[in-house]
């Protein structure tokens, strides 16, 4: 498919360019905000080559999961002629409103009582998301350096020029992280992002840092005296000597200096994440207020000037110390939990992450990891988080194994790409959105892997504590922020503990998928039917030859008597699949068949053979005859949602049955009261492999009476 065609298909499936308000992208997904989310063709979107999945969200937001090629696809989409002026907040061609205006109007019309919660997490996400790439790059550099040190290629204590230079590469990312976050947060709040970056940068200049000691402060004052052309003594009233008091909780000192006669708490803001987030929020209020009162003709000069003065001063005197204080004591609280109840964190984190990530609620934890590194010098969240990530990747590996075994080409491509993105990049979104959230059974197979990994890291972390700054710390710690992948294993303390824990999580989840599968019987049957139809597509089906209506149901025995008819699984009235009320069955994706509107409660085997599938909920049975006919009995429509309530199963998978044997007893009154259709369907899954399968609708039957004729 040509690139332009792929982009055009995405926009067409989204409801056309006229349905797009804004379009951005993150590390793996195109992020649309639409005028009308109901215009999206979900099925068509998910069928586009290169699209791993598509996720509708609240507020007419819509995400298209692409994976590692998302930046390329994004450029292709915004390059389309019909997308001109729609990608980055420019004026909308339909009504002259800016995207910001449209969004504000939408929020005003549809604001809910929990809308601020969604906005808060979206603010956090969009403040971090654009810099995930550089964070990932820095984490890989750290991992490589640690690996070379661990295998004694370089010495960890050698301050060689080469090592110093390499450290500067990754430390530059984390040192100036507050400026990057301030930029992104300001942009998210529709404020000049360079203004937010400049204010945060002010607190990281050598001049500000010189306030930390008397000597530096004296140098700063000499510079002021020289500029003012006055004697240094005349400035002594500006400040007292810097005073510092020890902070016992953090093991640091809190220093205060008087600036312009007011006490200013001095902090090192490098690597801090809380302060720029708070500062940007205050900046947005000041920025909008100034824009309302200052004439447009001079806003370009006076708005930035006053913002830098007002918000800069507020940040230095109030916001900065408040953010550092809140962050420090939050970190202390978590460190307390990690010290005294490490099992809670080690098990809770991997069990929560599978639910937090799809909702975008994991960003606060990412911020806390960076906070821990900044205040404690290490982080204890990333280790348990890694066990969740590898459980996620293990589930994807299980899906890949089954796709290879079952010759499922599409799923093989999706799962292979998602697995590589996870193991090498530590990115879970391709697995989550491309596979896991589309197959509801995956979570029940993956969560035991999360739990097993969490228990392992909790037990081993307690028995073999890390040593940080000469003190024992229970649990696995990290000395840098990293995406938990195979490449970043060396950044963790007690590497072998971490490696064992993620291996346990990976393989428990993988074997859970392999042994118990991740698909419903219908999904497996649909895959078989699709594969059969694809392999037989070139051969036209022979002409239909109807069998005598009175032909008996053949019994499949060891001699493989030819199956010529399929009986009704229940007494009732026979109808066509087109009238059964289920589009999947009506499409014949699960083969030719009929529906039976039941007049009795007993479901029987329509043919003799071996039970290949028996749904736990009792709503579906798959039978293979000795001569190779595969028959599906599906009791009711959407009755899987009843979770077995009203279904009494009489057989087990692998059991041999004769035509007419009882499979289950069903309380159809309960099915009706639950709001589901009682129509029971029977189809021949491998219809494409046979000469013909002819339904016999429009008649009343008893259980076992012929309803499908088969010609081999």
PDB file of N, CA, C and O in Angstrom, residues 89-113:
ATOM      1  N   UNK A  89      -3.568  23.039  15.673  1.00  0.00           N
ATOM      2  CA  UNK A  89      -4.252  24.141  16.327  1.00  0.00           C
ATOM      3  C   UNK A  89      -4.462  25.356  15.455  1.00  0.00           C
ATOM      4  O   UNK A  89      -4.681  26.454  15.945  1.00  0.00           O
ATOM      5  N   UNK A  90      -4.381  25.204  14.156  1.00  0.00           N
ATOM      6  CA  UNK A  90      -4.607  26.335  13.280  1.00  0.00           C
ATOM      7  C   UNK A  90      -6.092  26.536  13.067  1.00  0.00           C
ATOM      8  O   UNK A  90      -6.919  25.797  13.566  1.00  0.00           O
ATOM      9  N   UNK A  91      -6.452  27.557  12.295  1.00  0.00           N
ATOM     10  CA  UNK A  91      -7.861  27.895  12.132  1.00  0.00           C
ATOM     11  C   UNK A  91      -8.587  26.807  11.370  1.00  0.00           C
ATOM     12  O   UNK A  91      -8.107  26.306  10.365  1.00  0.00           O
ATOM     13  N   UNK A  92      -9.733  26.426  11.875  1.00  0.00           N
ATOM     14  CA  UNK A  92     -10.551  25.412  11.225  1.00  0.00           C
ATOM     15  C   UNK A  92     -11.282  26.017  10.038  1.00  0.00           C
ATOM     16  O   UNK A  92     -11.866  27.085  10.130  1.00  0.00           O
ATOM     17  N   UNK A  93     -11.255  25.297   8.927  1.00  0.00           N
ATOM     18  CA  UNK A  93     -11.792  25.844   7.684  1.00  0.00           C
ATOM     19  C   UNK A  93     -13.311  25.929   7.674  1.00  0.00           C
ATOM     20  O   UNK A  93     -13.890  26.683   6.915  1.00  0.00           O
ATOM     21  N   UNK A  94     -13.963  25.155   8.544  1.00  0.00           N
ATOM     22  CA  UNK A  94     -15.417  25.101   8.473  1.00  0.00           C
ATOM     23  C   UNK A  94     -16.099  26.324   9.071  1.00  0.00           C
ATOM     24  O   UNK A  94     -17.048  26.851   8.518  1.00  0.00           O
ATOM     25  N   UNK A  95     -15.600  26.778  10.242  1.00  0.00           N
ATOM     26  CA  UNK A  95     -16.355  27.823  10.915  1.00  0.00           C
ATOM     27  C   UNK A  95     -15.495  28.972  11.410  1.00  0.00           C
ATOM     28  O   UNK A  95     -15.987  29.848  12.103  1.00  0.00           O
ATOM     29  N   UNK A  96     -14.208  28.992  11.072  1.00  0.00           N
ATOM     30  CA  UNK A  96     -13.351  30.086  11.457  1.00  0.00           C
ATOM     31  C   UNK A  96     -12.905  30.058  12.899  1.00  0.00           C
ATOM     32  O   UNK A  96     -12.191  30.935  13.354  1.00  0.00           O
ATOM     33  N   UNK A  97     -13.314  29.045  13.669  1.00  0.00           N
ATOM     34  CA  UNK A  97     -12.894  28.949  15.061  1.00  0.00           C
ATOM     35  C   UNK A  97     -11.554  28.237  15.138  1.00  0.00           C
ATOM     36  O   UNK A  97     -11.266  27.355  14.336  1.00  0.00           O
ATOM     37  N   UNK A  98     -10.738  28.612  16.099  1.00  0.00           N
ATOM     38  CA  UNK A  98      -9.507  27.869  16.324  1.00  0.00           C
ATOM     39  C   UNK A  98      -9.854  26.575  17.034  1.00  0.00           C
ATOM     40  O   UNK A  98     -10.913  26.428  17.637  1.00  0.00           O
ATOM     41  N   UNK A  99      -8.922  25.628  16.957  1.00  0.00           N
ATOM     42  CA  UNK A  99      -9.154  24.367  17.638  1.00  0.00           C
ATOM     43  C   UNK A  99      -9.282  24.573  19.145  1.00  0.00           C
ATOM     44  O   UNK A  99     -10.026  23.868  19.826  1.00  0.00           O
ATOM     45  N   UNK A 100      -8.541  25.536  19.671  1.00  0.00           N
ATOM     46  CA  UNK A 100      -8.656  25.821  21.100  1.00  0.00           C
ATOM     47  C   UNK A 100     -10.058  26.304  21.440  1.00  0.00           C
ATOM     48  O   UNK A 100     -10.631  25.937  22.472  1.00  0.00           O
ATOM     49  N   UNK A 101     -10.633  27.142  20.553  1.00  0.00           N
ATOM     50  CA  UNK A 101     -11.994  27.633  20.780  1.00  0.00           C
ATOM     51  C   UNK A 101     -12.997  26.487  20.739  1.00  0.00           C
ATOM     52  O   UNK A 101     -13.915  26.404  21.560  1.00  0.00           O
ATOM     53  N   UNK A 102     -12.817  25.618  19.748  1.00  0.00           N
ATOM     54  CA  UNK A 102     -13.735  24.486  19.612  1.00  0.00           C
ATOM     55  C   UNK A 102     -13.659  23.588  20.833  1.00  0.00           C
ATOM     56  O   UNK A 102     -14.667  23.125  21.370  1.00  0.00           O
ATOM     57  N   UNK A 103     -12.426  23.321  21.298  1.00  0.00           N
ATOM     58  CA  UNK A 103     -12.249  22.467  22.463  1.00  0.00           C
ATOM     59  C   UNK A 103     -12.895  23.092  23.696  1.00  0.00           C
ATOM     60  O   UNK A 103     -13.556  22.419  24.481  1.00  0.00           O
ATOM     61  N   UNK A 104     -12.696  24.408  23.853  1.00  0.00           N
ATOM     62  CA  UNK A 104     -13.277  25.095  25.005  1.00  0.00           C
ATOM     63  C   UNK A 104     -14.798  25.025  24.964  1.00  0.00           C
ATOM     64  O   UNK A 104     -15.456  24.817  25.986  1.00  0.00           O
ATOM     65  N   UNK A 105     -15.336  25.177  23.745  1.00  0.00           N
ATOM     66  CA  UNK A 105     -16.793  25.112  23.599  1.00  0.00           C
ATOM     67  C   UNK A 105     -17.303  23.719  23.921  1.00  0.00           C
ATOM     68  O   UNK A 105     -18.326  23.549  24.586  1.00  0.00           O
ATOM     69  N   UNK A 106     -16.573  22.717  23.472  1.00  0.00           N
ATOM     70  CA  UNK A 106     -16.987  21.342  23.742  1.00  0.00           C
ATOM     71  C   UNK A 106     -16.953  21.043  25.230  1.00  0.00           C
ATOM     72  O   UNK A 106     -17.850  20.400  25.773  1.00  0.00           O
ATOM     73  N   UNK A 107     -15.888  21.512  25.891  1.00  0.00           N
ATOM     74  CA  UNK A 107     -15.805  21.292  27.329  1.00  0.00           C
ATOM     75  C   UNK A 107     -16.925  22.020  28.060  1.00  0.00           C
ATOM     76  O   UNK A 107     -17.479  21.520  29.027  1.00  0.00           O
ATOM     77  N   UNK A 108     -17.266  23.216  27.583  1.00  0.00           N
ATOM     78  CA  UNK A 108     -18.323  23.987  28.231  1.00  0.00           C
ATOM     79  C   UNK A 108     -19.663  23.286  28.106  1.00  0.00           C
ATOM     80  O   UNK A 108     -20.497  23.322  29.016  1.00  0.00           O
ATOM     81  N   UNK A 109     -19.880  22.618  26.958  1.00  0.00           N
ATOM     82  CA  UNK A 109     -21.153  21.933  26.738  1.00  0.00           C
ATOM     83  C   UNK A 109     -21.217  20.586  27.444  1.00  0.00           C
ATOM     84  O   UNK A 109     -22.274  20.181  27.908  1.00  0.00           O
ATOM     85  N   UNK A 110     -20.071  19.920  27.465  1.00  0.00           N
ATOM     86  CA  UNK A 110     -20.119  18.543  27.972  1.00  0.00           C
ATOM     87  C   UNK A 110     -19.301  18.299  29.213  1.00  0.00           C
ATOM     88  O   UNK A 110     -18.868  17.185  29.458  1.00  0.00           O
ATOM     89  N   UNK A 111     -19.034  19.321  30.008  1.00  0.00           N
ATOM     90  CA  UNK A 111     -18.204  19.164  31.189  1.00  0.00           C
ATOM     91  C   UNK A 111     -18.945  18.312  32.214  1.00  0.00           C
ATOM     92  O   UNK A 111     -20.079  18.558  32.551  1.00  0.00           O
ATOM     93  N   UNK A 112     -18.249  17.319  32.722  1.00  0.00           N
ATOM     94  CA  UNK A 112     -18.838  16.461  33.749  1.00  0.00           C
ATOM     95  C   UNK A 112     -18.187  16.760  35.084  1.00  0.00           C
ATOM     96  O   UNK A 112     -17.194  17.462  35.164  1.00  0.00           O
ATOM     97  N   UNK A 113     -18.753  16.189  36.132  1.00  0.00           N
ATOM     98  CA  UNK A 113     -18.218  16.462  37.456  1.00  0.00           C
ATOM     99  C   UNK A 113     -16.817  15.901  37.612  1.00  0.00           C
ATOM    100  O   UNK A 113     -16.070  16.344  38.490  1.00  0.00           O
TER     101      UNK A 113
END
